Tab-separated table of N, CA and C in Angstrom:
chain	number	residue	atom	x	y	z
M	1	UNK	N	-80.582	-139.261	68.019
M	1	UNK	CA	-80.824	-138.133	67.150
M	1	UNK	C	-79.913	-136.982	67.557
M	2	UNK	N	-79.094	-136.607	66.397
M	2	UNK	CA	-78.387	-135.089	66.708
M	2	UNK	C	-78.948	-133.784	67.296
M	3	UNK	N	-78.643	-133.128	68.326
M	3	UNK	CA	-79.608	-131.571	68.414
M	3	UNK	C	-79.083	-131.108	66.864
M	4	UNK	N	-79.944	-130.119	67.147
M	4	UNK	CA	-80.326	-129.463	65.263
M	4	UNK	C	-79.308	-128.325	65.572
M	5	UNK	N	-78.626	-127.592	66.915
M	5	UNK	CA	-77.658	-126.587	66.875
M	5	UNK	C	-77.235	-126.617	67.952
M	6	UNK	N	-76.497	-125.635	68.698
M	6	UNK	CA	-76.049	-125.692	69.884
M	6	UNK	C	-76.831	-126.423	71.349
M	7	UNK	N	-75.985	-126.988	71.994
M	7	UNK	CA	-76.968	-127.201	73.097
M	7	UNK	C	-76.731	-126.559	74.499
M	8	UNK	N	-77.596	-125.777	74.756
M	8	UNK	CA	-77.589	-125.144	75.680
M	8	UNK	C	-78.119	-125.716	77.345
M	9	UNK	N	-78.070	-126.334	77.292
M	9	UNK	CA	-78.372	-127.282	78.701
M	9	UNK	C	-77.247	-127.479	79.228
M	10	UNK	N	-77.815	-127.772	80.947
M	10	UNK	CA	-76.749	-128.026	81.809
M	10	UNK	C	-76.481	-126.912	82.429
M	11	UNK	N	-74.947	-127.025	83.141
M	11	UNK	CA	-74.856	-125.566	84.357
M	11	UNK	C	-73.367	-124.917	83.709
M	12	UNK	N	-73.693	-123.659	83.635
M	12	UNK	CA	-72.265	-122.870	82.918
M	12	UNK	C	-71.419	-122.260	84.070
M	13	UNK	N	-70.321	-122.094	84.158
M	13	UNK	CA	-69.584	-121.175	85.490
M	13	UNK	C	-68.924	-119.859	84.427
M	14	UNK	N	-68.351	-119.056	84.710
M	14	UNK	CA	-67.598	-118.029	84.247
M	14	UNK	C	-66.204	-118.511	84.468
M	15	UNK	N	-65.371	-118.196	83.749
M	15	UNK	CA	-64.153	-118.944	83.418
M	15	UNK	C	-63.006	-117.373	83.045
M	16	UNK	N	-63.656	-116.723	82.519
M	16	UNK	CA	-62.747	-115.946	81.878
M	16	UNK	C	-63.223	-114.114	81.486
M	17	UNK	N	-63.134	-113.349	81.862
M	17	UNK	CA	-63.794	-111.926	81.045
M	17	UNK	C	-62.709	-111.015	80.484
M	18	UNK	N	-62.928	-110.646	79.176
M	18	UNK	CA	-62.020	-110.275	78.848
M	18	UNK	C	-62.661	-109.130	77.404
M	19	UNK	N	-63.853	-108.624	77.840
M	19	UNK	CA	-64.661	-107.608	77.321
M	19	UNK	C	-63.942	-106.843	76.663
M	20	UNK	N	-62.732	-105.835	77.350
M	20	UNK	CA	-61.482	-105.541	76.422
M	20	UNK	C	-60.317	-105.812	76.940
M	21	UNK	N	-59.790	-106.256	76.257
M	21	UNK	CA	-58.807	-107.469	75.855
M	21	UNK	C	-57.918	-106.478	76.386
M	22	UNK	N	-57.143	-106.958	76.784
M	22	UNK	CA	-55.467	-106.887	77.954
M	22	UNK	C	-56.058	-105.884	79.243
M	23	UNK	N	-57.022	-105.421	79.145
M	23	UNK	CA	-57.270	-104.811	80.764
M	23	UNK	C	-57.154	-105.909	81.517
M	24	UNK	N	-57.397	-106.690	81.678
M	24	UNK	CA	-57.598	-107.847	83.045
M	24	UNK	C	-56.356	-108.652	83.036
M	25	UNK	N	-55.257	-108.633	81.961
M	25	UNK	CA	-54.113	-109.068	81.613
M	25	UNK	C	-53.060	-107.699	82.579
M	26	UNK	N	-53.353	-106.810	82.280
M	26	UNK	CA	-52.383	-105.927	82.713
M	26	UNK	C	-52.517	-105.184	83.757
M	27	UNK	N	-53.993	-105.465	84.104
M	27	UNK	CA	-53.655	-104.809	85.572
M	27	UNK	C	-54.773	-105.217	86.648
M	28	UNK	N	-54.843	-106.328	86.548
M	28	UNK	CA	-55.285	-107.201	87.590
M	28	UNK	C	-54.042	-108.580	87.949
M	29	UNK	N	-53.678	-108.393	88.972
M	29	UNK	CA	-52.763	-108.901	89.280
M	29	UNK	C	-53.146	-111.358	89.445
M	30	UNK	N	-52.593	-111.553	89.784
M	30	UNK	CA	-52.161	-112.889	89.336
M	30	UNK	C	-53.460	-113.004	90.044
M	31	UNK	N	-53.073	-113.087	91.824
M	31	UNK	CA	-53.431	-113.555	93.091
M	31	UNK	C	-55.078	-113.203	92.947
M	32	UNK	N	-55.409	-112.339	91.887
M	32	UNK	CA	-56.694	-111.756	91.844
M	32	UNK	C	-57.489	-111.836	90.294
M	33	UNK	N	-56.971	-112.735	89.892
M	33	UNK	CA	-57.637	-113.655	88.168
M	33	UNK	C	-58.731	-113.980	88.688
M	34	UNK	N	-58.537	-115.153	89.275
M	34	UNK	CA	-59.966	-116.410	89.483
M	34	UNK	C	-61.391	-115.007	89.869
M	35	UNK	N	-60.919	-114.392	90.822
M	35	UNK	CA	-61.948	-113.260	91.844
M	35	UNK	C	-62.467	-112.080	90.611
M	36	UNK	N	-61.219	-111.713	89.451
M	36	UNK	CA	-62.099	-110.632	88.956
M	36	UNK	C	-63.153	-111.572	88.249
M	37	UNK	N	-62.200	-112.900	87.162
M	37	UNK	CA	-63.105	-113.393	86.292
M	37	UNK	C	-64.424	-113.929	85.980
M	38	UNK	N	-64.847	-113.878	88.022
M	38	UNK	CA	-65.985	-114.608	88.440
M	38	UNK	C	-67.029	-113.134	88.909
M	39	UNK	N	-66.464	-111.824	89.301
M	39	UNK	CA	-67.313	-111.079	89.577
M	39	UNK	C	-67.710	-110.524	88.490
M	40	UNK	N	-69.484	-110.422	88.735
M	40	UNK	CA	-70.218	-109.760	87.779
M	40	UNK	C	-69.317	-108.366	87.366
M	41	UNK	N	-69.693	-108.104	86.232
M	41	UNK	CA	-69.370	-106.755	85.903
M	41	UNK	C	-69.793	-105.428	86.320
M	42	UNK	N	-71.193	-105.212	86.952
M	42	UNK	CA	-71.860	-104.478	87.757
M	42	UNK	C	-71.168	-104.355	89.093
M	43	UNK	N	-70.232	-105.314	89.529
M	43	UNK	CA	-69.911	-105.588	90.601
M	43	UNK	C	-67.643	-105.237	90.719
M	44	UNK	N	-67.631	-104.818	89.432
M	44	UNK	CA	-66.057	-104.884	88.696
M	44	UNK	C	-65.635	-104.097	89.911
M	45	UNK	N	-66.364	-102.307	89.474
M	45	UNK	CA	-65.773	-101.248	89.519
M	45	UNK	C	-65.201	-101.055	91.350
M	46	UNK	N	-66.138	-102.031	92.025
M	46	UNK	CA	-66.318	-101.617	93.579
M	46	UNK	C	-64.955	-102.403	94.187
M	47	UNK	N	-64.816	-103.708	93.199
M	47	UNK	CA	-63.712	-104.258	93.841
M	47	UNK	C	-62.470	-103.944	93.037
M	48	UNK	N	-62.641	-103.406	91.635
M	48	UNK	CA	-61.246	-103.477	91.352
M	48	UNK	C	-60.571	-101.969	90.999
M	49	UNK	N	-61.375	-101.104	90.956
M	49	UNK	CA	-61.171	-99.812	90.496
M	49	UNK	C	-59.792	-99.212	90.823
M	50	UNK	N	-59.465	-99.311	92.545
M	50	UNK	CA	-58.393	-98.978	93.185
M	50	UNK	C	-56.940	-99.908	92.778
M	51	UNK	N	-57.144	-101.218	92.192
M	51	UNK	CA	-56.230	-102.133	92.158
M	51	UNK	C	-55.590	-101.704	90.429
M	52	UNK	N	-56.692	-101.146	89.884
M	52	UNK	CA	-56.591	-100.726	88.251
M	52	UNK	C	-55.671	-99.021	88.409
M	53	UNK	N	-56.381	-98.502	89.025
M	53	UNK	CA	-55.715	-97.380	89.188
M	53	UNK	C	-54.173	-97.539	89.193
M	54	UNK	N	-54.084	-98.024	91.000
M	54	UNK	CA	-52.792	-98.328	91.347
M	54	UNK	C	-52.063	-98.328	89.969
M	55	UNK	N	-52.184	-99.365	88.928
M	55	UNK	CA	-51.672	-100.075	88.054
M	55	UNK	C	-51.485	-98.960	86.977
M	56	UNK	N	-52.472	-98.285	86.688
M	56	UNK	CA	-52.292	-97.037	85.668
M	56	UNK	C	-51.365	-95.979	85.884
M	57	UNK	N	-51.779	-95.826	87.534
M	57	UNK	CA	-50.410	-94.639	87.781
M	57	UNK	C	-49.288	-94.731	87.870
M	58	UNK	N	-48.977	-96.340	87.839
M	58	UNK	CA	-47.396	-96.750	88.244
M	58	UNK	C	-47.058	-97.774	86.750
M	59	UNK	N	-47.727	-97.466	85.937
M	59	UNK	CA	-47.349	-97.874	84.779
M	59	UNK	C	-47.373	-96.836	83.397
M	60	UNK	N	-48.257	-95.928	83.780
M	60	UNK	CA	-48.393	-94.959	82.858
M	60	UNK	C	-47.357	-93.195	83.398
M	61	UNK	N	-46.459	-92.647	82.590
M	61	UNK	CA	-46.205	-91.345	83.070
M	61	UNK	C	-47.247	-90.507	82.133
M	62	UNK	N	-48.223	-90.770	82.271
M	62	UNK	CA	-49.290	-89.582	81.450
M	62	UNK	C	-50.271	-89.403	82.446
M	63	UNK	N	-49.825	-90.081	83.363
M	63	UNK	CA	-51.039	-89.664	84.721
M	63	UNK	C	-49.934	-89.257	85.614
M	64	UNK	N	-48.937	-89.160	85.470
M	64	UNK	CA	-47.546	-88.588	86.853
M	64	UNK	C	-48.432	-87.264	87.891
M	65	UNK	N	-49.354	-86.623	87.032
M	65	UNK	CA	-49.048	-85.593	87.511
M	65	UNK	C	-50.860	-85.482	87.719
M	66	UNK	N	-51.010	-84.664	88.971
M	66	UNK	CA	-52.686	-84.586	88.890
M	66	UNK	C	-53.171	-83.556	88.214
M	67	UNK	N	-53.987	-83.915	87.792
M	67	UNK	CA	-54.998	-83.692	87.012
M	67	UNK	C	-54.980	-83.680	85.234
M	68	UNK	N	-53.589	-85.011	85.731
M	68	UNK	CA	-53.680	-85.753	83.971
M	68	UNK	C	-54.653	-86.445	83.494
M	69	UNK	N	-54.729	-86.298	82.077
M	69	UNK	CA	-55.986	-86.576	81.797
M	69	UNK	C	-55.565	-87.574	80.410
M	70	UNK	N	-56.580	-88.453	80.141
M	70	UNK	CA	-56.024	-88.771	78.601
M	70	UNK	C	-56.791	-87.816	77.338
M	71	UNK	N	-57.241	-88.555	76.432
M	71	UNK	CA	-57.650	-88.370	75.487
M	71	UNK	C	-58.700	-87.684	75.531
M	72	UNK	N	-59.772	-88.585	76.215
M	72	UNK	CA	-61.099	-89.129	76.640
M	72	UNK	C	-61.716	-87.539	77.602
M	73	UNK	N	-60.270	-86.992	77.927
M	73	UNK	CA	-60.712	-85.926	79.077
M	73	UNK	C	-60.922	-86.960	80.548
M	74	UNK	N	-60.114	-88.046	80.813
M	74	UNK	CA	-60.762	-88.633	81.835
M	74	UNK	C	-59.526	-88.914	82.279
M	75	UNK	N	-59.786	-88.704	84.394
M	75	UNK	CA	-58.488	-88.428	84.517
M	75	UNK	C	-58.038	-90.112	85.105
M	76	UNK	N	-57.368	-90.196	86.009
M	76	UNK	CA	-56.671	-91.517	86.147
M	76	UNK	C	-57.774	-92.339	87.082
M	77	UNK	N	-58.632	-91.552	87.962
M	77	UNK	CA	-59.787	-92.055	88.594
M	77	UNK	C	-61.068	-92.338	88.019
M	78	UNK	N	-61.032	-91.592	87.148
M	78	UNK	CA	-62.731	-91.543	86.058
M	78	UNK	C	-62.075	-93.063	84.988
M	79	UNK	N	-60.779	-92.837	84.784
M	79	UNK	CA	-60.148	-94.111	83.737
M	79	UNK	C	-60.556	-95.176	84.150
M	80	UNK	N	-59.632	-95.421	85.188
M	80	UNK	CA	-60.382	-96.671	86.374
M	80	UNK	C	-61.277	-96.823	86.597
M	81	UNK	N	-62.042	-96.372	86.539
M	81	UNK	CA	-63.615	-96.933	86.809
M	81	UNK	C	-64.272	-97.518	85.879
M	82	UNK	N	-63.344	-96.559	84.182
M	82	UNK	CA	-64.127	-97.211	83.074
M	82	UNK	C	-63.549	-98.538	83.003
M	83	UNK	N	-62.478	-98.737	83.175
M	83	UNK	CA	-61.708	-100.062	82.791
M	83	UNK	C	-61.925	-101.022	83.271
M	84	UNK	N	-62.266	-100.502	85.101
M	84	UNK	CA	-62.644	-101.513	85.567
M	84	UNK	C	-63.850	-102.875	85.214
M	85	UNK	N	-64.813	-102.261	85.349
M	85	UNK	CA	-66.184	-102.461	84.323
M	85	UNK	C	-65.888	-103.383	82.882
M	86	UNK	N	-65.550	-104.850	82.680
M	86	UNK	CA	-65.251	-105.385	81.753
M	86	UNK	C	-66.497	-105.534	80.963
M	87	UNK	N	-66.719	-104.856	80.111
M	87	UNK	CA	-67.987	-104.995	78.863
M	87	UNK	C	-67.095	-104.378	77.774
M	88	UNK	N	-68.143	-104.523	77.305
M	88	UNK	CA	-67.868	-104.077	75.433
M	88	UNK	C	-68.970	-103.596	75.195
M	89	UNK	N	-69.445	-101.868	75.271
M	89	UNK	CA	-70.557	-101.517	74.748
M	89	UNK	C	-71.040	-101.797	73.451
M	90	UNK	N	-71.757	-101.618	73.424
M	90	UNK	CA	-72.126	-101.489	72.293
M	90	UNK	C	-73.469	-100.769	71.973
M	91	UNK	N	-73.331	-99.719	70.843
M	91	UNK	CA	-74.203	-98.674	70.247
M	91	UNK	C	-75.275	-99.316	69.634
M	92	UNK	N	-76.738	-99.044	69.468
M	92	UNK	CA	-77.591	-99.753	68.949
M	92	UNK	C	-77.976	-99.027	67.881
M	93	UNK	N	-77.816	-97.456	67.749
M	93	UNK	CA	-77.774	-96.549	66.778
M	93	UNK	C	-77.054	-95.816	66.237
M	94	UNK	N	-75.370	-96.381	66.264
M	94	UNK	CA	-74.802	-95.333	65.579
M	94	UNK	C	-73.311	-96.130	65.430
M	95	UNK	N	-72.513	-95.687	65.149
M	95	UNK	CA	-71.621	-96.678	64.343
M	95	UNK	C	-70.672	-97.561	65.521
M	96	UNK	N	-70.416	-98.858	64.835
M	96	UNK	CA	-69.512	-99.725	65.932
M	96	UNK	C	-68.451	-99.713	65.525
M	97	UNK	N	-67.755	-99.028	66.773
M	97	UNK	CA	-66.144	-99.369	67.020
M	97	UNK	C	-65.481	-99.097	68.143
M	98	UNK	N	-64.381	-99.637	68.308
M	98	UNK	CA	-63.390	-99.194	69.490
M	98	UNK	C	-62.783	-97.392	69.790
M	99	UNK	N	-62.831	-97.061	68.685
M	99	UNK	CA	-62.090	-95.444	68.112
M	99	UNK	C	-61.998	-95.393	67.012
M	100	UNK	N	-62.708	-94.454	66.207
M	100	UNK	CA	-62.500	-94.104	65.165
M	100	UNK	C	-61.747	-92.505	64.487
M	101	UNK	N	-61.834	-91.992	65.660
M	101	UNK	CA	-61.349	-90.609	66.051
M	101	UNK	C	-62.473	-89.410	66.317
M	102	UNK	N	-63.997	-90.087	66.421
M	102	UNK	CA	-64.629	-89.347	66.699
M	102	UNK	C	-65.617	-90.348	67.881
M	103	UNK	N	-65.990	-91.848	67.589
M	103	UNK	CA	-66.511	-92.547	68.693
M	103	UNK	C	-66.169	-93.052	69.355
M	104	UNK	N	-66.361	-93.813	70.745
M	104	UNK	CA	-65.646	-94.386	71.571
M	104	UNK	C	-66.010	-94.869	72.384
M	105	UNK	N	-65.591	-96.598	72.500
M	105	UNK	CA	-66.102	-97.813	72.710
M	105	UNK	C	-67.408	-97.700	72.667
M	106	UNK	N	-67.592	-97.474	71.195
M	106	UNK	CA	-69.297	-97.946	71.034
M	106	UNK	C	-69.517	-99.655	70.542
M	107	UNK	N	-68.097	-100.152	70.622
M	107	UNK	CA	-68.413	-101.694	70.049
M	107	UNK	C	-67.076	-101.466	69.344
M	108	UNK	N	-66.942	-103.237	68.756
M	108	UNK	CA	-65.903	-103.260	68.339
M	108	UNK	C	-65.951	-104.224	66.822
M	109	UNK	N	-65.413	-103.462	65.453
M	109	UNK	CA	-65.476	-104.094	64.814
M	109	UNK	C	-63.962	-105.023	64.735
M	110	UNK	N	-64.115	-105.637	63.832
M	110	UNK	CA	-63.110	-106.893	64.101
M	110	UNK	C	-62.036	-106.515	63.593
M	111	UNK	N	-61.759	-105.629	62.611
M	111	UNK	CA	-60.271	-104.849	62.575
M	111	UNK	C	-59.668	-103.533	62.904
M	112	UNK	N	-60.851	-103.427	64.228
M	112	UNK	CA	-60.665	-102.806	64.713
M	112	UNK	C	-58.768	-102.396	65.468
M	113	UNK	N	-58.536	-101.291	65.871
M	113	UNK	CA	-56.775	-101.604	65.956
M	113	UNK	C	-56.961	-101.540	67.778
M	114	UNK	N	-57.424	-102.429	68.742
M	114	UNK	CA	-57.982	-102.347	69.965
M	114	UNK	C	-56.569	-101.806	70.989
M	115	UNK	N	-55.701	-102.451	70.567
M	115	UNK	CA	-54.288	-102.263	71.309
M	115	UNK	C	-54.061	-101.098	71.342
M	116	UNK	N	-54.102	-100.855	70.206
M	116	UNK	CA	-53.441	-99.347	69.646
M	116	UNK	C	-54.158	-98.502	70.610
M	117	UNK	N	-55.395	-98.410	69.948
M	117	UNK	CA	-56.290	-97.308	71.171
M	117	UNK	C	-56.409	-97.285	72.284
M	118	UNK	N	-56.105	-98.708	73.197
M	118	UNK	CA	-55.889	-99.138	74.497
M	118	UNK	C	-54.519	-98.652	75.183
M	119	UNK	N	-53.035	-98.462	73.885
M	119	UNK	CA	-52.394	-97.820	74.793
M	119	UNK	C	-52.263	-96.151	74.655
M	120	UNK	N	-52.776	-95.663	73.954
M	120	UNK	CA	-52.812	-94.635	73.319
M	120	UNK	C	-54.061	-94.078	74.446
M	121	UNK	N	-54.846	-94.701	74.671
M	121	UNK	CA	-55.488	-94.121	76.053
M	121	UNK	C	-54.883	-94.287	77.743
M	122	UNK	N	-54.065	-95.409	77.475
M	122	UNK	CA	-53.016	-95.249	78.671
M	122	UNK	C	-52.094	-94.407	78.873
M	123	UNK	N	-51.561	-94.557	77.510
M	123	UNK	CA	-50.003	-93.741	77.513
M	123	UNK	C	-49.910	-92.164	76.722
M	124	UNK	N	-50.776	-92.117	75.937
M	124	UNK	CA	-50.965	-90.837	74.982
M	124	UNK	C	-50.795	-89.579	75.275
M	125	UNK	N	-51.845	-89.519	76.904
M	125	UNK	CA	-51.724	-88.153	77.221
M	125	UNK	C	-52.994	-87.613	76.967
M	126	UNK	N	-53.217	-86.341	77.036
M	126	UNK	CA	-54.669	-85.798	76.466
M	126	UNK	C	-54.477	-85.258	74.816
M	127	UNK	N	-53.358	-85.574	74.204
M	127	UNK	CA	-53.643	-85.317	72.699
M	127	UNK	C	-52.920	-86.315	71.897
M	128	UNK	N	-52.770	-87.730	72.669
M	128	UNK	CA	-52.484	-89.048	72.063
M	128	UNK	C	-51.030	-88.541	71.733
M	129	UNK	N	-50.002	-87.256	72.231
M	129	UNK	CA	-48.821	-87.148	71.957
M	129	UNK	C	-47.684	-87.658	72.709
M	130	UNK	N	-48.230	-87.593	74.117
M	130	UNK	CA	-46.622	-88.191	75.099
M	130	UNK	C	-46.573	-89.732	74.649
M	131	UNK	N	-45.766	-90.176	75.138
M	131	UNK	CA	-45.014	-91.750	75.236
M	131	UNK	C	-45.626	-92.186	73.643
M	132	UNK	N	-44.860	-91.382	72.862
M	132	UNK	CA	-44.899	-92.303	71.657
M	132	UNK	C	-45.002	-93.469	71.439
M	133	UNK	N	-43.604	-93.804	72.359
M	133	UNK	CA	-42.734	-94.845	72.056
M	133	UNK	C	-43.840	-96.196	72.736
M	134	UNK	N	-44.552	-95.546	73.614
M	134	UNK	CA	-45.313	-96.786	74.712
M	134	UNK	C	-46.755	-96.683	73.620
M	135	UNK	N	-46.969	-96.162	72.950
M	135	UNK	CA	-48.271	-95.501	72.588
M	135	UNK	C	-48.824	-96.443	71.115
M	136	UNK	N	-48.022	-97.330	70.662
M	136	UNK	CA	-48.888	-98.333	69.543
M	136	UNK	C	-47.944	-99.308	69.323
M	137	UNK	N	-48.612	-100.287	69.067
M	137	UNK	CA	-48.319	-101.996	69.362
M	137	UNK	C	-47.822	-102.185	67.693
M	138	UNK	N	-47.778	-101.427	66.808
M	138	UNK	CA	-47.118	-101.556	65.577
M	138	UNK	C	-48.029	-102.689	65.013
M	139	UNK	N	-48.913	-103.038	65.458
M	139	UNK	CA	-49.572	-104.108	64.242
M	139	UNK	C	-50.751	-103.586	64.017
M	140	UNK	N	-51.169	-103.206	62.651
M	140	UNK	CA	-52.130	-102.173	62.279
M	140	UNK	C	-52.751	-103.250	61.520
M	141	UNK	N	-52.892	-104.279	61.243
M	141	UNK	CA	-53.964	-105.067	60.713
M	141	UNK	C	-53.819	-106.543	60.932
M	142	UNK	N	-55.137	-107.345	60.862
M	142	UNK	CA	-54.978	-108.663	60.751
M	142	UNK	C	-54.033	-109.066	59.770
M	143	UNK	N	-53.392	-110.613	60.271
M	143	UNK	CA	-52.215	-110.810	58.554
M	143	UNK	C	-53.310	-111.561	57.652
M	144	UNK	N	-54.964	-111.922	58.053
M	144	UNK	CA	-54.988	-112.871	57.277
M	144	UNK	C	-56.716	-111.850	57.167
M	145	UNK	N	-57.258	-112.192	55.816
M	145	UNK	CA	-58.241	-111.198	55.543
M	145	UNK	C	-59.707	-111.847	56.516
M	146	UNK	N	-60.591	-111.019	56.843
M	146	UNK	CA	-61.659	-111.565	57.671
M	146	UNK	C	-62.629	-112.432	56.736
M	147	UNK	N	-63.534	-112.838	57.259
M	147	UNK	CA	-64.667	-113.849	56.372
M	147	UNK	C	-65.723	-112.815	56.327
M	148	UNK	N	-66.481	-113.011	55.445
M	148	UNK	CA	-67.777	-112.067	55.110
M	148	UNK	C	-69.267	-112.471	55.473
M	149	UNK	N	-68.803	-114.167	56.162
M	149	UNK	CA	-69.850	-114.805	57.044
M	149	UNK	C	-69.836	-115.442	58.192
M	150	UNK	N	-70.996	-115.358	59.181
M	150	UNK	CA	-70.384	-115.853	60.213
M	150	UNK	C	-69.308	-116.850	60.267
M	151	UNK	N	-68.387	-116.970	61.189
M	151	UNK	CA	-68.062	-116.196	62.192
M	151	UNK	C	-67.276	-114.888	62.189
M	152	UNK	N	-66.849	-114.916	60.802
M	152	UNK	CA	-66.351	-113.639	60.405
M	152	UNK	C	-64.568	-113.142	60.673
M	153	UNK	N	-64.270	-114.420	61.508
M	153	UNK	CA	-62.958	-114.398	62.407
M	153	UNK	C	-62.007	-115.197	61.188
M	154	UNK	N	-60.862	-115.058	60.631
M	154	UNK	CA	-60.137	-115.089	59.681
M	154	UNK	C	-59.660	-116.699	60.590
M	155	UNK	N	-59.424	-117.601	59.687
M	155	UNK	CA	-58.352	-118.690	59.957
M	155	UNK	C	-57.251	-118.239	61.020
M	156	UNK	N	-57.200	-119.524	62.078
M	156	UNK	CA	-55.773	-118.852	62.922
M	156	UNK	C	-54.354	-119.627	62.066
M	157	UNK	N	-54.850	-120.244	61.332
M	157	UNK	CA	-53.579	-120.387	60.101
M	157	UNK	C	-53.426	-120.369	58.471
């Protein structure tokens, strides 16, 4: 007899976290994949905060200087801590998205522009103006339209 839906039995490991997408790509280094992808998230900020930083200040010139700040009002140490922390909040009362220009990371809807706001909080500055040029990934929408039922995720062809 078929199960009637998923089967959830058996033993699961953690394989991968990637809550928002290219933090753990860009600044968690190789030698230290397997170690973030397996530590709890409660557990991110203690081991990786300093390794994220590092990575922000020597990749971003919108933190060159102390007491740069981005967008957010948050400076290169308060950043790191958020980044570190791989989740994806999410709001239970009030609207979901990555940035809309007034919320932030309350959740993420699916065309949502995540990059964009991801470097635009790296590179922006505190009025999303320095590093233009570093500051949006030029792809402002899915190429293929979303579904209106689960799973909601557009064909990958």
């Amino acid at each position: 007899m078929e199960p009637a839906g998923p089967d959830f039995s058996g033993t699961y490991e953690m394989q991968d976290q990637m809550g928002r997408p290219a933090i753990n790509t860009v600044f968690i280094p190789s030698a230290m994949k397997d170690t973030y992808n397996t530590t709890v998230p409660s557990q991110q900020a203690a081991a990786f905060k300093s390794t994220i930083q590092t990575g922000l200040e020597t990749l971003s010139p919108a933190y060159a200087n102390p007491g740069d700040a981005n967008a957010l009002g948050l400076d290169s140490d308060d950043f790191s801590g958020l980044l570190a922390t791989d989740v994806l909040n999410v709001s239970l009362d009030g609207t979901t998205t990555f940035f809309d220009g007034t919320n932030v990371l309350t959740g993420r809807a699916l065309a949502d522009d995540v990059i964009t706001v991801e470097l635009l909080l790296i590179f922006g500055g505190e009025d999303f103006g320095e590093n233009p040029t570093l500051s949006d990934d030029h792809v402002d929408a899915n190429d293929k339209a979303f579904l209106t039922s689960f799973p909601y995720l557009a064909s990958p062809w």
